[in-house]
């Protein structure tokens, strides 16, 4: 058995809107080993994105614990959390969140620059990744001029360029056609197998469920492991 990389226990989260309380997570538990490839399914609104944000250090749970590399994630200061995110966690957001003032290639390069890599090196790496997803000719365009699927591919590259030890991917192929979905899934599989990257992916894509070593369903605020048929 491999080391446990990420442990989430008894995660609770509610949102408040007006007088109403929206109870989303009601005691979710998850244990992820180094090198795991895990997929999470669940109906729209069941809390998948909320859970990923909590696992990735982006949103405090109301109750419960997230432990990354043996340390409680939310015991760190906000600044330390930001450093951990940049160093260890790659996040592919469901709604992409590219930086609109930067070009496509700059968006992809940013994590390497933050890490202190030289511009030339970051550029070379970003170019190589862009060519893998057919975006070479878009490198110097702004995100707002791209289609949804093109933006999604940029968001994937930005999340993986640092080769984080943990990749959290929120519907990373939701806006893509069949061919680009294959390219991205192949890229994630390579990173998992060849670089040992641990991946947690939220998706409805049936093929992902086949690649993933384990699949969980998020139902009524808790995770249930889905047994293979
Ligand atoms: N900041 C917020 N304020 C109020 N309600 C929120 C907030 N964020 C999420 N919610 C609510 O929490 C619930 C879970 O949202 P979440 O985005 O985690 O669902 P999801 O499973 O990712 O859905 P989808 O498959 O549509 O992406 C939804 O009912 C949503 O409206
Ligand atoms: Mg979502």
PDB file of C-alpha atoms and ligand atoms in Angstrom:
ATOM      1  CA  UNK A   1       0.000   0.000   0.000  1.00  0.00           C
ATOM      2  CA  UNK A   2       1.270   3.474  -0.883  1.00  0.00           C
ATOM      3  CA  UNK A   3       1.483   6.414   1.480  1.00  0.00           C
ATOM      4  CA  UNK A   4      -1.652   8.428   2.102  1.00  0.00           C
ATOM      5  CA  UNK A   5      -1.292  11.776   0.349  1.00  0.00           C
ATOM      6  CA  UNK A   6      -4.639  13.329   1.162  1.00  0.00           C
ATOM      7  CA  UNK A   7      -7.146  12.511   3.835  1.00  0.00           C
ATOM      8  CA  UNK A   8     -10.483  14.216   4.264  1.00  0.00           C
ATOM      9  CA  UNK A   9     -12.680  13.261   7.172  1.00  0.00           C
ATOM     10  CA  UNK A  10     -16.185  14.229   8.138  1.00  0.00           C
ATOM     11  CA  UNK A  11     -16.299  17.270   5.840  1.00  0.00           C
ATOM     12  CA  UNK A  12     -19.336  19.486   6.317  1.00  0.00           C
ATOM     13  CA  UNK A  13     -20.209  22.577   4.307  1.00  0.00           C
ATOM     14  CA  UNK A  14     -23.326  24.708   4.051  1.00  0.00           C
ATOM     15  CA  UNK A  15     -24.043  27.942   2.248  1.00  0.00           C
ATOM     16  CA  UNK A  16     -26.420  30.652   3.361  1.00  0.00           C
ATOM     17  CA  UNK A  17     -28.566  32.634   1.025  1.00  0.00           C
ATOM     18  CA  UNK A  18     -31.062  34.944   2.713  1.00  0.00           C
ATOM     19  CA  UNK A  19     -32.788  32.941   5.401  1.00  0.00           C
ATOM     20  CA  UNK A  20     -32.129  29.707   3.636  1.00  0.00           C
ATOM     21  CA  UNK A  21     -29.408  27.263   4.505  1.00  0.00           C
ATOM     22  CA  UNK A  22     -28.124  25.084   1.664  1.00  0.00           C
ATOM     23  CA  UNK A  23     -26.571  22.027   3.232  1.00  0.00           C
ATOM     24  CA  UNK A  24     -24.128  20.608   0.698  1.00  0.00           C
ATOM     25  CA  UNK A  25     -21.558  18.354   2.363  1.00  0.00           C
ATOM     26  CA  UNK A  26     -22.734  16.286   5.318  1.00  0.00           C
ATOM     27  CA  UNK A  27     -19.764  14.262   6.510  1.00  0.00           C
ATOM     28  CA  UNK A  28     -17.808  13.385   3.368  1.00  0.00           C
ATOM     29  CA  UNK A  29     -14.788  11.111   3.878  1.00  0.00           C
ATOM     30  CA  UNK A  30     -12.019  10.414   1.372  1.00  0.00           C
ATOM     31  CA  UNK A  31      -8.612   8.831   1.551  1.00  0.00           C
ATOM     32  CA  UNK A  32      -6.209   9.219  -1.377  1.00  0.00           C
ATOM     33  CA  UNK A  33      -2.929   7.369  -1.768  1.00  0.00           C
ATOM     34  CA  UNK A  34       0.092   8.687  -3.633  1.00  0.00           C
ATOM     35  CA  UNK A  35      -0.282   7.811  -7.304  1.00  0.00           C
ATOM     36  CA  UNK A  36      -4.054   7.288  -7.105  1.00  0.00           C
ATOM     37  CA  UNK A  37      -6.347   8.189  -9.979  1.00  0.00           C
ATOM     38  CA  UNK A  38      -9.797   8.714  -8.525  1.00  0.00           C
ATOM     39  CA  UNK A  39     -12.966   9.947 -10.168  1.00  0.00           C
ATOM     40  CA  UNK A  40     -15.939  11.552  -8.464  1.00  0.00           C
ATOM     41  CA  UNK A  41     -19.444  11.505  -9.922  1.00  0.00           C
ATOM     42  CA  UNK A  42     -22.665  12.964  -8.680  1.00  0.00           C
ATOM     43  CA  UNK A  43     -25.693  14.941  -9.815  1.00  0.00           C
ATOM     44  CA  UNK A  44     -25.450  18.634 -10.660  1.00  0.00           C
ATOM     45  CA  UNK A  45     -25.532  20.649  -7.445  1.00  0.00           C
ATOM     46  CA  UNK A  46     -24.487  17.720  -5.261  1.00  0.00           C
ATOM     47  CA  UNK A  47     -21.330  19.551  -4.118  1.00  0.00           C
ATOM     48  CA  UNK A  48     -18.534  18.136  -6.304  1.00  0.00           C
ATOM     49  CA  UNK A  49     -16.905  21.493  -7.020  1.00  0.00           C
ATOM     50  CA  UNK A  50     -17.348  22.546  -3.394  1.00  0.00           C
ATOM     51  CA  UNK A  51     -15.602  19.369  -2.265  1.00  0.00           C
ATOM     52  CA  UNK A  52     -12.685  19.875  -4.689  1.00  0.00           C
ATOM     53  CA  UNK A  53     -12.249  23.465  -3.504  1.00  0.00           C
ATOM     54  CA  UNK A  54     -12.086  22.234   0.086  1.00  0.00           C
ATOM     55  CA  UNK A  55      -9.593  19.473  -0.815  1.00  0.00           C
ATOM     56  CA  UNK A  56      -7.435  21.990  -2.688  1.00  0.00           C
ATOM     57  CA  UNK A  57      -7.097  24.507   0.120  1.00  0.00           C
ATOM     58  CA  UNK A  58      -9.384  27.050  -1.527  1.00  0.00           C
ATOM     59  CA  UNK A  59     -12.331  26.973   0.860  1.00  0.00           C
ATOM     60  CA  UNK A  60     -12.507  26.171   4.577  1.00  0.00           C
ATOM     61  CA  UNK A  61     -14.958  23.430   5.525  1.00  0.00           C
ATOM     62  CA  UNK A  62     -17.443  24.261   8.319  1.00  0.00           C
ATOM     63  CA  UNK A  63     -16.422  21.098  10.089  1.00  0.00           C
ATOM     64  CA  UNK A  64     -14.036  18.219   9.462  1.00  0.00           C
ATOM     65  CA  UNK A  65     -10.402  17.865   8.583  1.00  0.00           C
ATOM     66  CA  UNK A  66      -8.267  17.835   5.440  1.00  0.00           C
ATOM     67  CA  UNK A  67      -4.758  16.428   5.857  1.00  0.00           C
ATOM     68  CA  UNK A  68      -2.213  16.799   3.050  1.00  0.00           C
ATOM     69  CA  UNK A  69       1.173  15.125   3.391  1.00  0.00           C
ATOM     70  CA  UNK A  70       0.467  14.408   7.044  1.00  0.00           C
ATOM     71  CA  UNK A  71      -0.353  18.022   7.985  1.00  0.00           C
ATOM     72  CA  UNK A  72      -3.805  19.547   8.521  1.00  0.00           C
ATOM     73  CA  UNK A  73      -4.224  21.802   5.496  1.00  0.00           C
ATOM     74  CA  UNK A  74      -6.261  24.490   7.216  1.00  0.00           C
ATOM     75  CA  UNK A  75      -3.852  24.856  10.117  1.00  0.00           C
ATOM     76  CA  UNK A  76      -1.607  26.851   7.747  1.00  0.00           C
ATOM     77  CA  UNK A  77      -1.845  30.618   7.397  1.00  0.00           C
ATOM     78  CA  UNK A  78      -3.411  31.942   4.180  1.00  0.00           C
ATOM     79  CA  UNK A  79       0.055  32.748   2.898  1.00  0.00           C
ATOM     80  CA  UNK A  80       1.390  29.280   3.609  1.00  0.00           C
ATOM     81  CA  UNK A  81      -1.711  27.814   1.987  1.00  0.00           C
ATOM     82  CA  UNK A  82      -1.053  29.841  -1.160  1.00  0.00           C
ATOM     83  CA  UNK A  83       2.524  28.523  -1.231  1.00  0.00           C
ATOM     84  CA  UNK A  84       1.367  24.932  -0.787  1.00  0.00           C
ATOM     85  CA  UNK A  85      -1.142  25.359  -3.586  1.00  0.00           C
ATOM     86  CA  UNK A  86       1.486  26.680  -5.950  1.00  0.00           C
ATOM     87  CA  UNK A  87       4.030  24.067  -4.977  1.00  0.00           C
ATOM     88  CA  UNK A  88       1.962  20.905  -4.719  1.00  0.00           C
ATOM     89  CA  UNK A  89      -1.546  21.326  -6.094  1.00  0.00           C
ATOM     90  CA  UNK A  90      -2.736  21.815  -9.654  1.00  0.00           C
ATOM     91  CA  UNK A  91      -6.336  22.952 -10.074  1.00  0.00           C
ATOM     92  CA  UNK A  92      -8.389  22.739 -13.248  1.00  0.00           C
ATOM     93  CA  UNK A  93     -11.442  24.869 -12.498  1.00  0.00           C
ATOM     94  CA  UNK A  94     -14.821  24.050 -13.956  1.00  0.00           C
ATOM     95  CA  UNK A  95     -15.129  27.616 -15.244  1.00  0.00           C
ATOM     96  CA  UNK A  96     -11.475  27.934 -16.274  1.00  0.00           C
ATOM     97  CA  UNK A  97     -10.670  31.322 -14.614  1.00  0.00           C
ATOM     98  CA  UNK A  98      -7.940  32.343 -17.013  1.00  0.00           C
ATOM     99  CA  UNK A  99      -6.280  35.716 -16.483  1.00  0.00           C
ATOM    100  CA  UNK A 100      -7.796  38.008 -19.069  1.00  0.00           C
ATOM    101  CA  UNK A 101      -4.954  40.545 -19.154  1.00  0.00           C
ATOM    102  CA  UNK A 102      -2.455  37.887 -20.187  1.00  0.00           C
ATOM    103  CA  UNK A 103      -2.069  35.945 -23.411  1.00  0.00           C
ATOM    104  CA  UNK A 104      -2.658  32.225 -23.710  1.00  0.00           C
ATOM    105  CA  UNK A 105       1.034  31.346 -23.454  1.00  0.00           C
ATOM    106  CA  UNK A 106       1.490  33.672 -20.473  1.00  0.00           C
ATOM    107  CA  UNK A 107      -1.451  32.027 -18.690  1.00  0.00           C
ATOM    108  CA  UNK A 108       0.226  28.639 -19.153  1.00  0.00           C
ATOM    109  CA  UNK A 109       3.656  29.930 -18.066  1.00  0.00           C
ATOM    110  CA  UNK A 110       2.556  31.731 -14.897  1.00  0.00           C
ATOM    111  CA  UNK A 111       2.917  28.841 -12.417  1.00  0.00           C
ATOM    112  CA  UNK A 112       6.512  28.259 -13.567  1.00  0.00           C
ATOM    113  CA  UNK A 113       7.352  31.957 -13.284  1.00  0.00           C
ATOM    114  CA  UNK A 114       5.893  32.090  -9.763  1.00  0.00           C
ATOM    115  CA  UNK A 115       8.097  29.148  -8.920  1.00  0.00           C
ATOM    116  CA  UNK A 116      11.129  31.172 -10.061  1.00  0.00           C
ATOM    117  CA  UNK A 117      11.875  29.465 -13.381  1.00  0.00           C
ATOM    118  CA  UNK A 118      13.500  31.546 -16.107  1.00  0.00           C
ATOM    119  CA  UNK A 119      11.189  33.102 -18.670  1.00  0.00           C
ATOM    120  CA  UNK A 120      12.875  31.357 -21.585  1.00  0.00           C
ATOM    121  CA  UNK A 121      12.509  27.944 -19.956  1.00  0.00           C
ATOM    122  CA  UNK A 122       8.856  28.596 -19.051  1.00  0.00           C
ATOM    123  CA  UNK A 123       8.150  29.720 -22.603  1.00  0.00           C
ATOM    124  CA  UNK A 124       9.691  26.621 -24.139  1.00  0.00           C
ATOM    125  CA  UNK A 125       7.729  24.303 -21.864  1.00  0.00           C
ATOM    126  CA  UNK A 126       4.472  26.212 -22.454  1.00  0.00           C
ATOM    127  CA  UNK A 127       4.989  26.095 -26.224  1.00  0.00           C
ATOM    128  CA  UNK A 128       5.548  22.369 -26.122  1.00  0.00           C
ATOM    129  CA  UNK A 129       2.338  21.845 -24.126  1.00  0.00           C
ATOM    130  CA  UNK A 130       0.326  24.164 -26.378  1.00  0.00           C
ATOM    131  CA  UNK A 131       1.379  22.196 -29.450  1.00  0.00           C
ATOM    132  CA  UNK A 132       0.167  18.982 -27.800  1.00  0.00           C
ATOM    133  CA  UNK A 133      -3.384  20.357 -27.619  1.00  0.00           C
ATOM    134  CA  UNK A 134      -3.430  22.137 -31.021  1.00  0.00           C
ATOM    135  CA  UNK A 135      -3.141  25.666 -29.654  1.00  0.00           C
ATOM    136  CA  UNK A 136       0.189  26.781 -31.117  1.00  0.00           C
ATOM    137  CA  UNK A 137      -1.509  29.333 -33.341  1.00  0.00           C
ATOM    138  CA  UNK A 138      -3.407  30.804 -30.376  1.00  0.00           C
ATOM    139  CA  UNK A 139      -0.395  31.338 -28.105  1.00  0.00           C
ATOM    140  CA  UNK A 140      -0.430  35.125 -28.349  1.00  0.00           C
ATOM    141  CA  UNK A 141      -4.181  35.629 -28.233  1.00  0.00           C
ATOM    142  CA  UNK A 142      -6.159  36.742 -25.174  1.00  0.00           C
ATOM    143  CA  UNK A 143      -8.436  34.176 -23.471  1.00  0.00           C
ATOM    144  CA  UNK A 144     -11.601  36.181 -24.237  1.00  0.00           C
ATOM    145  CA  UNK A 145     -11.093  35.576 -27.960  1.00  0.00           C
ATOM    146  CA  UNK A 146     -11.005  31.781 -27.497  1.00  0.00           C
ATOM    147  CA  UNK A 147     -13.823  29.273 -27.668  1.00  0.00           C
ATOM    148  CA  UNK A 148     -14.914  27.444 -24.495  1.00  0.00           C
ATOM    149  CA  UNK A 149     -13.049  24.288 -25.451  1.00  0.00           C
ATOM    150  CA  UNK A 150      -9.880  26.236 -26.274  1.00  0.00           C
ATOM    151  CA  UNK A 151     -10.018  27.975 -22.896  1.00  0.00           C
ATOM    152  CA  UNK A 152     -10.480  24.652 -21.205  1.00  0.00           C
ATOM    153  CA  UNK A 153      -7.348  23.264 -22.861  1.00  0.00           C
ATOM    154  CA  UNK A 154      -5.369  26.297 -21.684  1.00  0.00           C
ATOM    155  CA  UNK A 155      -6.705  25.773 -18.148  1.00  0.00           C
ATOM    156  CA  UNK A 156      -5.547  22.144 -18.210  1.00  0.00           C
ATOM    157  CA  UNK A 157      -2.034  23.106 -19.326  1.00  0.00           C
ATOM    158  CA  UNK A 158      -1.750  25.802 -16.665  1.00  0.00           C
ATOM    159  CA  UNK A 159      -2.647  23.257 -13.995  1.00  0.00           C
ATOM    160  CA  UNK A 160      -0.149  20.602 -15.093  1.00  0.00           C
ATOM    161  CA  UNK A 161       2.876  22.658 -16.216  1.00  0.00           C
ATOM    162  CA  UNK A 162       4.352  22.600 -12.696  1.00  0.00           C
ATOM    163  CA  UNK A 163       3.849  18.843 -12.443  1.00  0.00           C
ATOM    164  CA  UNK A 164       2.114  19.173  -9.068  1.00  0.00           C
ATOM    165  CA  UNK A 165       1.987  16.113  -6.843  1.00  0.00           C
ATOM    166  CA  UNK A 166      -1.819  16.463  -6.595  1.00  0.00           C
ATOM    167  CA  UNK A 167      -4.047  17.422  -9.514  1.00  0.00           C
ATOM    168  CA  UNK A 168      -7.680  18.365  -8.837  1.00  0.00           C
ATOM    169  CA  UNK A 169      -9.626  18.433 -12.077  1.00  0.00           C
ATOM    170  CA  UNK A 170     -13.206  19.729 -12.168  1.00  0.00           C
ATOM    171  CA  UNK A 171     -14.901  18.491 -15.372  1.00  0.00           C
ATOM    172  CA  UNK A 172     -11.681  19.048 -17.364  1.00  0.00           C
ATOM    173  CA  UNK A 173     -13.150  17.726 -20.610  1.00  0.00           C
ATOM    174  CA  UNK A 174     -16.699  19.088 -20.225  1.00  0.00           C
ATOM    175  CA  UNK A 175     -16.308  21.574 -23.096  1.00  0.00           C
ATOM    176  CA  UNK A 176     -14.255  19.387 -25.429  1.00  0.00           C
ATOM    177  CA  UNK A 177     -14.983  17.333 -28.516  1.00  0.00           C
ATOM    178  CA  UNK A 178     -14.139  13.658 -28.718  1.00  0.00           C
ATOM    179  CA  UNK A 179     -10.617  14.081 -30.157  1.00  0.00           C
ATOM    180  CA  UNK A 180      -9.475  16.714 -27.655  1.00  0.00           C
ATOM    181  CA  UNK A 181     -11.061  14.789 -24.804  1.00  0.00           C
ATOM    182  CA  UNK A 182      -8.840  11.878 -25.819  1.00  0.00           C
ATOM    183  CA  UNK A 183      -5.746  14.082 -25.927  1.00  0.00           C
ATOM    184  CA  UNK A 184      -6.418  15.460 -22.443  1.00  0.00           C
ATOM    185  CA  UNK A 185      -7.239  12.049 -20.967  1.00  0.00           C
ATOM    186  CA  UNK A 186      -4.065  10.634 -22.505  1.00  0.00           C
ATOM    187  CA  UNK A 187      -2.071  13.510 -21.014  1.00  0.00           C
ATOM    188  CA  UNK A 188      -3.543  12.898 -17.549  1.00  0.00           C
ATOM    189  CA  UNK A 189      -2.925   9.152 -17.799  1.00  0.00           C
ATOM    190  CA  UNK A 190       0.721   9.766 -18.765  1.00  0.00           C
ATOM    191  CA  UNK A 191       1.202  12.136 -15.849  1.00  0.00           C
ATOM    192  CA  UNK A 192      -0.333   9.606 -13.486  1.00  0.00           C
ATOM    193  CA  UNK A 193       1.659   6.618 -14.735  1.00  0.00           C
ATOM    194  CA  UNK A 194       4.979   8.207 -15.687  1.00  0.00           C
ATOM    195  CA  UNK A 195       5.248  11.050 -13.180  1.00  0.00           C
ATOM    196  CA  UNK A 196       3.292   9.450 -10.363  1.00  0.00           C
ATOM    197  CA  UNK A 197       0.908  12.401 -10.254  1.00  0.00           C
ATOM    198  CA  UNK A 198      -2.075  11.806  -7.966  1.00  0.00           C
ATOM    199  CA  UNK A 199      -5.288  12.807  -9.703  1.00  0.00           C
ATOM    200  CA  UNK A 200      -8.800  13.464  -8.445  1.00  0.00           C
ATOM    201  CA  UNK A 201     -11.175  14.161 -11.280  1.00  0.00           C
ATOM    202  CA  UNK A 202     -14.815  15.207 -11.254  1.00  0.00           C
ATOM    203  CA  UNK A 203     -16.442  14.048 -14.440  1.00  0.00           C
ATOM    204  CA  UNK A 204     -19.429  12.432 -16.073  1.00  0.00           C
ATOM    205  CA  UNK A 205     -17.257  11.031 -18.850  1.00  0.00           C
ATOM    206  CA  UNK A 206     -17.686   7.255 -18.992  1.00  0.00           C
ATOM    207  CA  UNK A 207     -14.191   6.657 -20.356  1.00  0.00           C
ATOM    208  CA  UNK A 208     -12.608   8.394 -17.364  1.00  0.00           C
ATOM    209  CA  UNK A 209     -14.306   5.966 -15.056  1.00  0.00           C
ATOM    210  CA  UNK A 210     -12.425   3.213 -16.911  1.00  0.00           C
ATOM    211  CA  UNK A 211      -9.034   4.899 -16.483  1.00  0.00           C
ATOM    212  CA  UNK A 212      -9.644   5.754 -12.834  1.00  0.00           C
ATOM    213  CA  UNK A 213      -8.590   3.207 -10.261  1.00  0.00           C
ATOM    214  CA  UNK A 214     -11.510   4.111  -8.002  1.00  0.00           C
ATOM    215  CA  UNK A 215     -14.783   5.911  -8.517  1.00  0.00           C
ATOM    216  CA  UNK A 216     -16.868   7.627  -5.841  1.00  0.00           C
ATOM    217  CA  UNK A 217     -20.404   8.908  -5.962  1.00  0.00           C
ATOM    218  CA  UNK A 218     -21.286  12.051  -4.065  1.00  0.00           C
ATOM    219  CA  UNK A 219     -24.755  11.369  -2.710  1.00  0.00           C
ATOM    220  CA  UNK A 220     -26.585  13.371  -0.057  1.00  0.00           C
ATOM    221  CA  UNK A 221     -23.408  15.087   1.028  1.00  0.00           C
ATOM    222  CA  UNK A 222     -21.286  11.976   1.443  1.00  0.00           C
ATOM    223  CA  UNK A 223     -18.956   9.940  -0.733  1.00  0.00           C
ATOM    224  CA  UNK A 224     -19.692   6.313  -1.476  1.00  0.00           C
ATOM    225  CA  UNK A 225     -17.218   4.119  -3.286  1.00  0.00           C
ATOM    226  CA  UNK A 226     -18.711   2.726  -6.453  1.00  0.00           C
ATOM    227  CA  UNK A 227     -18.015  -0.929  -6.919  1.00  0.00           C
ATOM    228  CA  UNK A 228     -16.984  -2.221 -10.300  1.00  0.00           C
ATOM    229  CA  UNK A 229     -19.663  -4.040 -12.230  1.00  0.00           C
TER     230      UNK A 229
HETATM  231  N1  LIG B   1     -20.908  30.450  -2.779  1.00  0.00           N
HETATM  232  C1  LIG B   1     -22.082  29.840  -2.737  1.00  0.00           C
HETATM  233  N2  LIG B   1     -23.155  30.439  -2.177  1.00  0.00           N
HETATM  234  C2  LIG B   1     -24.352  29.814  -2.109  1.00  0.00           C
HETATM  235  N3  LIG B   1     -24.575  28.580  -2.600  1.00  0.00           N
HETATM  236  C3  LIG B   1     -23.538  27.949  -3.164  1.00  0.00           C
HETATM  237  C4  LIG B   1     -22.250  28.529  -3.294  1.00  0.00           C
HETATM  238  N4  LIG B   1     -21.429  27.642  -3.902  1.00  0.00           N
HETATM  239  C5  LIG B   1     -22.178  26.569  -4.165  1.00  0.00           C
HETATM  240  N5  LIG B   1     -23.445  26.738  -3.723  1.00  0.00           N
HETATM  241  C6  LIG B   1     -24.525  25.749  -3.807  1.00  0.00           C
HETATM  242  O1  LIG B   1     -24.044  24.527  -3.331  1.00  0.00           O
HETATM  243  C7  LIG B   1     -24.532  23.444  -4.088  1.00  0.00           C
HETATM  244  C8  LIG B   1     -23.351  22.619  -4.612  1.00  0.00           C
HETATM  245  O2  LIG B   1     -22.640  23.377  -5.594  1.00  0.00           O
HETATM  246  P1  LIG B   1     -21.439  22.768  -6.421  1.00  0.00           P
HETATM  247  O3  LIG B   1     -20.977  23.814  -7.348  1.00  0.00           O
HETATM  248  O4  LIG B   1     -20.430  22.217  -5.469  1.00  0.00           O
HETATM  249  O5  LIG B   1     -22.150  21.558  -7.192  1.00  0.00           O
HETATM  250  P2  LIG B   1     -21.592  20.564  -8.307  1.00  0.00           P
HETATM  251  O6  LIG B   1     -21.827  19.174  -7.839  1.00  0.00           O
HETATM  252  O7  LIG B   1     -20.191  20.931  -8.649  1.00  0.00           O
HETATM  253  O8  LIG B   1     -22.566  20.858  -9.533  1.00  0.00           O
HETATM  254  P3  LIG B   1     -22.283  20.815 -11.135  1.00  0.00           P
HETATM  255  O9  LIG B   1     -22.256  19.362 -11.542  1.00  0.00           O
HETATM  256  O10 LIG B   1     -23.475  21.528 -11.692  1.00  0.00           O
HETATM  257  O11 LIG B   1     -20.996  21.522 -11.400  1.00  0.00           O
HETATM  258  C9  LIG B   1     -25.400  24.047  -5.173  1.00  0.00           C
HETATM  259  O12 LIG B   1     -26.734  23.945  -4.759  1.00  0.00           O
HETATM  260  C10 LIG B   1     -24.954  25.482  -5.235  1.00  0.00           C
HETATM  261  O13 LIG B   1     -25.992  26.317  -5.628  1.00  0.00           O
HETATM  262 MG1  LIG B   2     -19.284  21.672 -10.327  1.00  0.00          MG
END
